[in-house]
Structures are given as structure tokens and as C-alpha cells.
PDB file of C-alpha atoms and ligand atoms in Angstrom:
ATOM      1  CA  UNK R  99    -103.673 -88.659 151.723  1.00 60.00           C
ATOM      2  CA  UNK R 100    -105.442 -88.089 148.413  1.00 91.00           C
ATOM      3  CA  UNK R 101    -102.849 -90.032 146.380  1.00 95.00           C
ATOM      4  CA  UNK R 102    -103.219 -93.133 148.531  1.00 96.00           C
ATOM      5  CA  UNK R 103    -106.890 -93.547 147.677  1.00 96.00           C
ATOM      6  CA  UNK R 104    -106.072 -93.010 144.000  1.00 97.00           C
ATOM      7  CA  UNK R 105    -103.312 -95.612 144.251  1.00 97.00           C
ATOM      8  CA  UNK R 106    -105.744 -98.116 145.794  1.00 97.00           C
ATOM      9  CA  UNK R 107    -108.263 -97.669 142.998  1.00 96.00           C
ATOM     10  CA  UNK R 108    -105.548 -97.998 140.364  1.00 96.00           C
ATOM     11  CA  UNK R 109    -104.240-101.164 141.972  1.00 97.00           C
ATOM     12  CA  UNK R 110    -107.755-102.609 142.188  1.00 97.00           C
ATOM     13  CA  UNK R 111    -108.310-101.873 138.508  1.00 96.00           C
ATOM     14  CA  UNK R 112    -104.922-103.348 137.584  1.00 96.00           C
ATOM     15  CA  UNK R 113    -105.569-106.525 139.602  1.00 96.00           C
ATOM     16  CA  UNK R 114    -108.968-107.018 137.922  1.00 96.00           C
ATOM     17  CA  UNK R 115    -107.467-106.398 134.469  1.00 95.00           C
ATOM     18  CA  UNK R 116    -104.595-108.796 135.157  1.00 94.00           C
ATOM     19  CA  UNK R 117    -107.039-111.499 136.258  1.00 94.00           C
ATOM     20  CA  UNK R 118    -109.255-111.000 133.231  1.00 94.00           C
ATOM     21  CA  UNK R 119    -106.242-111.314 130.950  1.00 92.00           C
ATOM     22  CA  UNK R 120    -104.815-114.282 132.891  1.00 92.00           C
ATOM     23  CA  UNK R 121    -101.553-112.530 133.541  1.00 91.00           C
ATOM     24  CA  UNK R 122     -99.384-114.519 135.930  1.00 86.00           C
ATOM     25  CA  UNK R 123     -97.168-111.636 136.671  1.00 89.00           C
ATOM     26  CA  UNK R 124     -97.421-107.922 136.166  1.00 93.00           C
ATOM     27  CA  UNK R 125     -94.090-106.206 135.704  1.00 95.00           C
ATOM     28  CA  UNK R 126     -95.278-102.674 135.190  1.00 96.00           C
ATOM     29  CA  UNK R 127     -98.266-100.422 134.936  1.00 97.00           C
ATOM     30  CA  UNK R 128     -98.332 -97.464 132.614  1.00 97.00           C
ATOM     31  CA  UNK R 129    -100.282 -94.499 133.693  1.00 98.00           C
ATOM     32  CA  UNK R 130    -101.147 -91.221 132.017  1.00 98.00           C
ATOM     33  CA  UNK R 131    -100.997 -88.480 134.561  1.00 97.00           C
ATOM     34  CA  UNK R 132    -102.021 -84.965 133.611  1.00 96.00           C
ATOM     35  CA  UNK R 133    -100.045 -82.099 135.137  1.00 94.00           C
ATOM     36  CA  UNK R 134    -103.381 -80.549 136.041  1.00 93.00           C
ATOM     37  CA  UNK R 135    -104.824 -83.690 137.669  1.00 94.00           C
ATOM     38  CA  UNK R 136    -104.102 -82.448 141.185  1.00 93.00           C
ATOM     39  CA  UNK R 137    -102.000 -85.529 141.884  1.00 95.00           C
ATOM     40  CA  UNK R 138     -98.413 -85.256 143.107  1.00 94.00           C
ATOM     41  CA  UNK R 139     -96.366 -87.727 141.097  1.00 95.00           C
ATOM     42  CA  UNK R 140     -93.911 -88.577 143.886  1.00 95.00           C
ATOM     43  CA  UNK R 141     -96.711 -89.088 146.387  1.00 96.00           C
ATOM     44  CA  UNK R 142     -98.502 -91.384 143.981  1.00 97.00           C
ATOM     45  CA  UNK R 143     -95.364 -93.462 143.396  1.00 96.00           C
ATOM     46  CA  UNK R 144     -94.889 -93.790 147.141  1.00 96.00           C
ATOM     47  CA  UNK R 145     -98.569 -94.696 147.675  1.00 97.00           C
ATOM     48  CA  UNK R 146     -98.462 -97.217 144.860  1.00 97.00           C
ATOM     49  CA  UNK R 147     -95.888 -99.346 146.668  1.00 96.00           C
ATOM     50  CA  UNK R 148     -98.101 -99.394 149.741  1.00 96.00           C
ATOM     51  CA  UNK R 149    -101.261-100.177 147.778  1.00 97.00           C
ATOM     52  CA  UNK R 150     -99.731-103.126 145.885  1.00 97.00           C
ATOM     53  CA  UNK R 151     -98.570-104.899 149.042  1.00 96.00           C
ATOM     54  CA  UNK R 152    -100.097-108.333 149.330  1.00 96.00           C
ATOM     55  CA  UNK R 153    -101.759-108.165 145.893  1.00 95.00           C
ATOM     56  CA  UNK R 154    -100.907-110.178 142.789  1.00 93.00           C
ATOM     57  CA  UNK R 155     -99.198-107.143 141.334  1.00 95.00           C
ATOM     58  CA  UNK R 156     -96.882-106.558 144.285  1.00 95.00           C
ATOM     59  CA  UNK R 157     -93.447-105.575 143.009  1.00 94.00           C
ATOM     60  CA  UNK R 158     -94.757-104.090 139.762  1.00 96.00           C
ATOM     61  CA  UNK R 159     -93.323-100.764 138.699  1.00 96.00           C
ATOM     62  CA  UNK R 160     -95.422 -97.726 138.088  1.00 97.00           C
ATOM     63  CA  UNK R 161     -94.434 -95.919 134.896  1.00 97.00           C
ATOM     64  CA  UNK R 162     -95.919 -92.463 134.750  1.00 97.00           C
ATOM     65  CA  UNK R 163     -96.255 -90.546 131.523  1.00 97.00           C
ATOM     66  CA  UNK R 164     -96.891 -86.952 132.346  1.00 95.00           C
ATOM     67  CA  UNK R 165     -99.426 -85.300 130.089  1.00 96.00           C
ATOM     68  CA  UNK R 166     -98.954 -81.567 129.601  1.00 95.00           C
ATOM     69  CA  UNK R 167    -101.819 -79.161 129.775  1.00 96.00           C
ATOM     70  CA  UNK R 168    -103.509 -78.522 126.473  1.00 97.00           C
ATOM     71  CA  UNK R 169    -106.050 -75.782 126.184  1.00 97.00           C
ATOM     72  CA  UNK R 170    -108.311 -74.330 123.561  1.00 97.00           C
ATOM     73  CA  UNK R 171    -108.348 -70.571 123.122  1.00 97.00           C
ATOM     74  CA  UNK R 172    -111.732 -69.370 121.842  1.00 96.00           C
ATOM     75  CA  UNK R 173    -110.219 -66.079 120.739  1.00 96.00           C
ATOM     76  CA  UNK R 174    -107.414 -67.512 118.598  1.00 97.00           C
ATOM     77  CA  UNK R 175    -109.555 -70.560 117.784  1.00 97.00           C
ATOM     78  CA  UNK R 176    -106.466 -72.688 118.343  1.00 98.00           C
ATOM     79  CA  UNK R 177    -105.147 -75.349 120.696  1.00 98.00           C
ATOM     80  CA  UNK R 178    -102.051 -74.734 122.747  1.00 97.00           C
ATOM     81  CA  UNK R 179     -99.866 -76.855 124.973  1.00 97.00           C
ATOM     82  CA  UNK R 180     -98.854 -74.816 127.986  1.00 95.00           C
ATOM     83  CA  UNK R 181     -95.286 -75.060 129.297  1.00 89.00           C
ATOM     84  CA  UNK R 182     -96.485 -74.147 132.741  1.00 86.00           C
ATOM     85  CA  UNK R 183     -99.915 -75.332 133.883  1.00 80.00           C
ATOM     86  CA  UNK R 184    -100.637 -72.228 135.984  1.00 83.00           C
ATOM     87  CA  UNK R 185    -102.155 -69.808 135.127  1.00 88.00           C
ATOM     88  CA  UNK R 186    -104.507 -71.352 132.595  1.00 93.00           C
ATOM     89  CA  UNK R 187    -104.472 -68.764 129.856  1.00 95.00           C
ATOM     90  CA  UNK R 188    -103.636 -68.467 126.204  1.00 96.00           C
ATOM     91  CA  UNK R 189     -99.872 -68.066 125.575  1.00 95.00           C
ATOM     92  CA  UNK R 190    -100.595 -65.902 122.540  1.00 96.00           C
ATOM     93  CA  UNK R 191    -103.338 -63.510 123.509  1.00 97.00           C
ATOM     94  CA  UNK R 192    -103.305 -64.080 127.273  1.00 95.00           C
ATOM     95  CA  UNK R 193    -107.015 -64.473 127.734  1.00 95.00           C
ATOM     96  CA  UNK R 194    -108.087 -66.954 130.360  1.00 94.00           C
ATOM     97  CA  UNK R 195    -109.880 -70.105 129.269  1.00 92.00           C
ATOM     98  CA  UNK R 196    -111.522 -72.973 131.023  1.00 90.00           C
ATOM     99  CA  UNK R 197    -111.441 -75.192 127.964  1.00 95.00           C
ATOM    100  CA  UNK R 198    -108.950 -77.822 129.063  1.00 95.00           C
ATOM    101  CA  UNK R 199    -108.522 -80.519 126.425  1.00 97.00           C
ATOM    102  CA  UNK R 200    -105.806 -82.593 128.072  1.00 97.00           C
ATOM    103  CA  UNK R 201    -103.855 -82.551 131.293  1.00 96.00           C
ATOM    104  CA  UNK R 202    -106.422 -83.636 133.856  1.00 95.00           C
ATOM    105  CA  UNK R 203    -106.313 -87.360 133.217  1.00 96.00           C
ATOM    106  CA  UNK R 204    -105.392 -90.137 135.623  1.00 96.00           C
ATOM    107  CA  UNK R 205    -105.609 -93.100 133.314  1.00 97.00           C
ATOM    108  CA  UNK R 206    -104.242 -96.573 133.537  1.00 96.00           C
ATOM    109  CA  UNK R 207    -103.623 -97.599 129.966  1.00 94.00           C
ATOM    110  CA  UNK R 208    -101.267-100.542 129.874  1.00 95.00           C
ATOM    111  CA  UNK R 209    -100.234-103.522 131.929  1.00 95.00           C
ATOM    112  CA  UNK R 210     -96.875-105.004 131.138  1.00 93.00           C
ATOM    113  CA  UNK R 211     -96.686-108.624 132.146  1.00 87.00           C
ATOM    114  CA  UNK R 212     -96.837-112.201 131.062  1.00 72.00           C
TER     115      UNK R 212
HETATM  116 ZN1   ZN J 379    -105.532 -66.907 122.324  1.00 90.85          ZN
END
């Protein structure tokens, strides 16, 4: 499963970060997850519990902030946030664009702990 390998790398990163910051306990991890990242949120949450087993962050919660898809339309010369990630086209003029500004990220950005 794709999400399981992502969960393992996130957990590894979180463990290293926790050690560097001398955190005794990690209560939660905050993650930015783009709707266009190709990751299924529920599958990642499930995999996260498996990946944390036996690590210093076992029992930590995974808080996922979903990042909507933001595109740039070269015709309107504007940025748009799409309500639905598929298809990737401008909501105003309907031309397709591959200029994705946000929505593909899988980014660990905060450890909550003490
Ligand atoms: Zn447009």
C-alpha cells in the first residue's frame, strides 16, 4: 500500500525531529495534505497507527490539514482555488492548465509535544 510507505517516512522524520528537539513525548503531528497528492486520507491515518508502533511517537495523533487545489490560469492570468480537484481546468474560462500552485503537498509541519 502506497500510504503505508508514506506513513513510515513521515514517522521516521517525526522521530528524528522529536529527538533533535529533545521532546519526551509527541502528542500530535500536523500534516499538510494536498487533495491532489494522490494520498487517501483515511488510508494514511490507518497506516500511521501501524507505522508508529514501537516508536517514541507511538500513540501520537495525526492531524491532517487538507490543502485544496490551487491553479494558475495563463489565460485569465489569475490564481484559482478549485472546489473539485478533477478536472484541472480554469473555473472561469475552462481552459486546462498544468500550473498547479498548491494541492500536491505531503508536508509534516508541526510536532505537538513536550
Ligand atoms: Zn482562466
